[in-house]
Short mmCIF file of C-alpha atoms in Angstrom, two decimals:
data_model
loop_
_atom_site.label_atom_id
_atom_site.label_comp_id
_atom_site.label_asym_id
_atom_site.label_seq_id
_atom_site.Cartn_x
_atom_site.Cartn_y
_atom_site.Cartn_z
CA MET A 1 17.83 21.44 15.21
CA GLN A 2 14.74 19.91 16.80
CA LYS A 3 13.92 18.02 13.57
CA ILE A 4 17.42 16.61 13.29
CA GLN A 5 17.27 15.32 16.88
CA ARG A 6 13.88 13.67 16.25
CA ILE A 7 15.14 12.05 13.07
CA LEU A 8 18.28 10.87 14.86
CA ARG A 9 16.23 9.43 17.76
CA PHE A 10 13.94 7.69 15.26
CA ILE A 11 16.89 6.09 13.47
CA ILE A 12 18.49 4.98 16.75
CA ASN A 13 15.17 3.56 18.02
CA LEU A 14 14.56 1.77 14.71
CA SER A 15 18.00 0.18 14.73
CA LYS A 16 17.57 -0.95 18.36
CA CYS A 17 14.21 -2.55 17.51
CA CYS A 18 15.68 -4.30 14.47
CA VAL A 19 18.50 -5.76 16.54
CA ARG A 20 16.26 -6.65 19.51
CA ASP A 21 13.66 -8.43 17.38
CA ASP A 22 16.27 -10.05 15.08
CA PHE A 23 14.72 -8.71 11.89
CA PHE A 24 17.92 -9.14 9.91
CA GLY A 25 18.16 -12.79 10.89
CA MET A 26 14.51 -13.37 10.04
CA ALA A 27 14.95 -11.59 6.68
CA SER A 28 17.88 -13.81 5.76
CA GLU A 29 15.97 -16.90 6.93
CA MET A 30 13.00 -15.92 4.79
CA ALA A 31 15.19 -15.20 1.75
CA PHE A 32 16.94 -18.55 2.18
CA ASN A 33 13.61 -20.39 2.25
CA PHE A 34 12.30 -18.58 -0.84
CA ILE A 35 15.50 -19.33 -2.77
CA LEU A 36 15.44 -22.92 -1.54
CA ALA A 37 11.83 -23.27 -2.73
CA PHE A 38 12.79 -22.06 -6.20
CA PHE A 39 14.65 -25.23 -7.21
CA PRO A 40 11.91 -27.75 -6.35
CA PHE A 41 9.51 -25.41 -8.14
CA LEU A 42 11.70 -25.64 -11.24
CA ILE A 43 11.57 -29.44 -10.96
CA PHE A 44 7.78 -29.14 -10.76
CA LEU A 45 7.63 -26.93 -13.88
CA VAL A 46 9.98 -29.19 -15.84
CA SER A 47 7.87 -32.20 -14.86
CA ILE A 48 4.74 -30.45 -16.14
CA PHE A 49 6.56 -29.77 -19.40
CA GLY A 50 7.58 -33.43 -19.53
CA LEU A 51 4.00 -34.61 -19.08
CA ILE A 52 2.26 -32.28 -21.53
CA GLY A 53 5.10 -31.31 -23.87
CA THR A 54 5.85 -32.76 -27.29
CA GLU A 55 8.99 -33.03 -29.36
CA ASN A 56 7.68 -30.30 -31.70
CA GLN A 57 7.46 -27.95 -28.72
CA VAL A 58 11.03 -28.85 -27.78
CA ASP A 59 12.15 -27.95 -31.30
CA GLU A 60 10.28 -24.62 -31.12
CA LEU A 61 11.82 -23.88 -27.73
CA LEU A 62 15.29 -24.69 -29.02
CA LEU A 63 14.82 -22.27 -31.92
CA TYR A 64 14.61 -19.45 -29.38
CA PHE A 65 17.86 -20.55 -27.74
CA ASN A 66 19.68 -21.18 -31.01
CA ASP A 67 21.03 -17.64 -31.39
CA ILE A 68 22.17 -17.10 -27.82
CA VAL A 69 23.42 -20.51 -26.67
CA PRO A 70 26.68 -22.10 -27.88
CA LEU A 71 26.39 -25.27 -29.95
CA ASN A 72 27.83 -27.60 -27.28
CA VAL A 73 25.41 -26.29 -24.66
CA MET A 74 22.58 -26.54 -27.19
CA MET A 75 23.27 -30.25 -27.62
CA VAL A 76 23.08 -30.78 -23.84
CA ILE A 77 19.83 -28.81 -23.61
CA ARG A 78 18.32 -30.78 -26.51
CA LYS A 79 19.29 -34.11 -24.95
CA THR A 80 17.99 -33.08 -21.53
CA LEU A 81 14.65 -31.83 -22.88
CA ASN A 82 14.17 -34.96 -25.00
CA ASP A 83 14.95 -37.13 -21.96
CA ILE A 84 12.40 -35.19 -19.94
CA ILE A 85 9.75 -35.61 -22.64
CA ASN A 86 10.41 -39.33 -23.05
CA SER A 87 10.76 -40.38 -19.41
CA SER A 88 8.69 -37.97 -17.35
CA THR A 89 6.39 -39.39 -14.70
CA GLY A 90 4.13 -37.88 -12.09
CA GLY A 91 6.58 -38.72 -9.30
CA LEU A 92 8.85 -35.73 -9.86
CA LEU A 93 5.80 -33.53 -10.32
CA THR A 94 4.46 -34.54 -6.91
CA ILE A 95 7.82 -34.31 -5.16
CA GLY A 96 8.54 -30.90 -6.68
CA PHE A 97 5.14 -29.52 -5.72
CA ILE A 98 5.19 -30.84 -2.15
CA THR A 99 8.78 -29.77 -1.48
CA SER A 100 8.40 -26.28 -2.91
CA SER A 101 5.08 -25.82 -1.09
CA ILE A 102 6.56 -26.81 2.27
CA VAL A 103 9.63 -24.61 1.92
CA ALA A 104 7.69 -21.60 0.56
CA SER A 105 5.12 -21.91 3.34
CA ASN A 106 8.06 -21.90 5.81
CA ALA A 107 9.01 -18.50 4.42
CA ILE A 108 5.42 -17.26 4.81
CA ASN A 109 5.45 -18.60 8.38
CA ILE A 110 8.54 -16.49 9.05
CA ILE A 111 6.67 -13.44 7.73
CA ILE A 112 3.83 -14.20 10.17
CA LYS A 113 6.35 -14.52 13.00
CA GLY A 114 8.01 -11.24 12.01
CA LEU A 115 4.71 -9.37 11.87
CA ASN A 116 3.82 -10.74 15.31
CA ARG A 117 7.14 -9.43 16.64
CA ALA A 118 6.73 -6.07 14.92
CA TYR A 119 3.31 -5.50 16.46
CA ASN A 120 4.23 -7.09 19.82
CA VAL A 121 1.54 -9.75 19.46
CA GLU A 122 2.01 -13.13 21.09
CA GLU A 123 1.04 -16.09 18.91
CA THR A 124 -1.97 -17.81 20.48
CA ARG A 125 -2.99 -20.03 17.58
CA PRO A 126 -1.91 -23.67 17.54
CA ILE A 127 1.03 -24.52 15.32
CA TRP A 128 -1.11 -26.52 12.87
CA HIS A 129 -3.31 -23.45 12.40
CA THR A 130 -0.41 -21.12 11.58
CA ARG A 131 1.14 -23.70 9.23
CA CYS A 132 -2.16 -24.12 7.36
CA LEU A 133 -2.56 -20.35 7.25
CA ALA A 134 0.96 -20.00 5.83
CA PHE A 135 0.23 -22.68 3.23
CA PHE A 136 -2.98 -20.99 2.08
CA ILE A 137 -1.32 -17.56 1.98
CA MET A 138 1.42 -19.09 -0.17
CA LEU A 139 -1.18 -20.60 -2.52
CA LEU A 140 -3.07 -17.30 -2.68
CA ASN A 141 0.15 -15.39 -3.46
CA THR A 142 0.98 -17.89 -6.19
CA LEU A 143 -2.48 -17.50 -7.69
CA VAL A 144 -2.30 -13.69 -7.61
CA ILE A 145 1.14 -13.69 -9.24
CA PHE A 146 -0.02 -16.20 -11.88
CA VAL A 147 -3.13 -14.17 -12.73
CA GLY A 148 -1.16 -10.91 -12.75
CA ILE A 149 1.51 -12.22 -15.10
CA ASN A 150 -1.07 -13.74 -17.43
CA LEU A 151 -3.06 -10.50 -17.49
CA ILE A 152 0.08 -8.64 -18.47
CA ILE A 153 0.88 -11.15 -21.21
CA PHE A 154 -2.64 -11.93 -22.46
CA GLY A 155 -4.46 -8.74 -21.45
CA LYS A 156 -5.40 -7.54 -24.91
CA PRO A 157 -6.83 -10.87 -26.15
CA ILE A 158 -8.78 -11.28 -22.90
CA LEU A 159 -10.15 -7.75 -23.23
CA GLN A 160 -11.14 -8.47 -26.83
CA ILE A 161 -12.99 -11.65 -25.80
CA ILE A 162 -14.81 -9.77 -23.03
CA LEU A 163 -15.74 -6.97 -25.43
CA ASN A 164 -17.14 -9.52 -27.91
CA PHE A 165 -19.43 -10.96 -25.21
CA VAL A 166 -20.48 -7.64 -23.72
CA HIS A 167 -20.80 -5.91 -27.12
CA LEU A 168 -19.33 -2.63 -25.98
CA PRO A 169 -17.59 -0.46 -28.52
CA ILE A 170 -13.85 -0.08 -27.98
CA SER A 171 -14.32 3.63 -27.28
CA TYR A 172 -15.88 2.80 -23.88
CA VAL A 173 -12.79 1.02 -22.69
#
């Protein structure tokens, strides 16, 4: 009986803190900013593809979509990718990077604000300091995710290259 009362008090106290500190509002604000940052990031990625991609790469990419995409949609995708390849400039690349960086760092800033509320810490740093901190945390998170995904995808070839330089037998790994 004592355990049930403690658990019930914990749940009531937790819900009061969540309502008092507006955690649900901050969570939805953060999710909105991350979703909003996704679309400029896609513009950034497409612009990179437009600057370094070739028509042969477009054809290879379309081969992957050939079995799963209807013919009419495939024609639109082909036209769009060819237009991107032929008319891509650095302007969209810059706009996409700056916009997605600002919006994603807004979401990180909300995380900082939420952690300050959770630990009852008043923000004493100037606003430019917290914005720069949020921007660098966003860049660091992007780097960690990029390295992690590439290690998952290219882990075995990287390990093989390292083993060739270190000259360790595979049995040590």
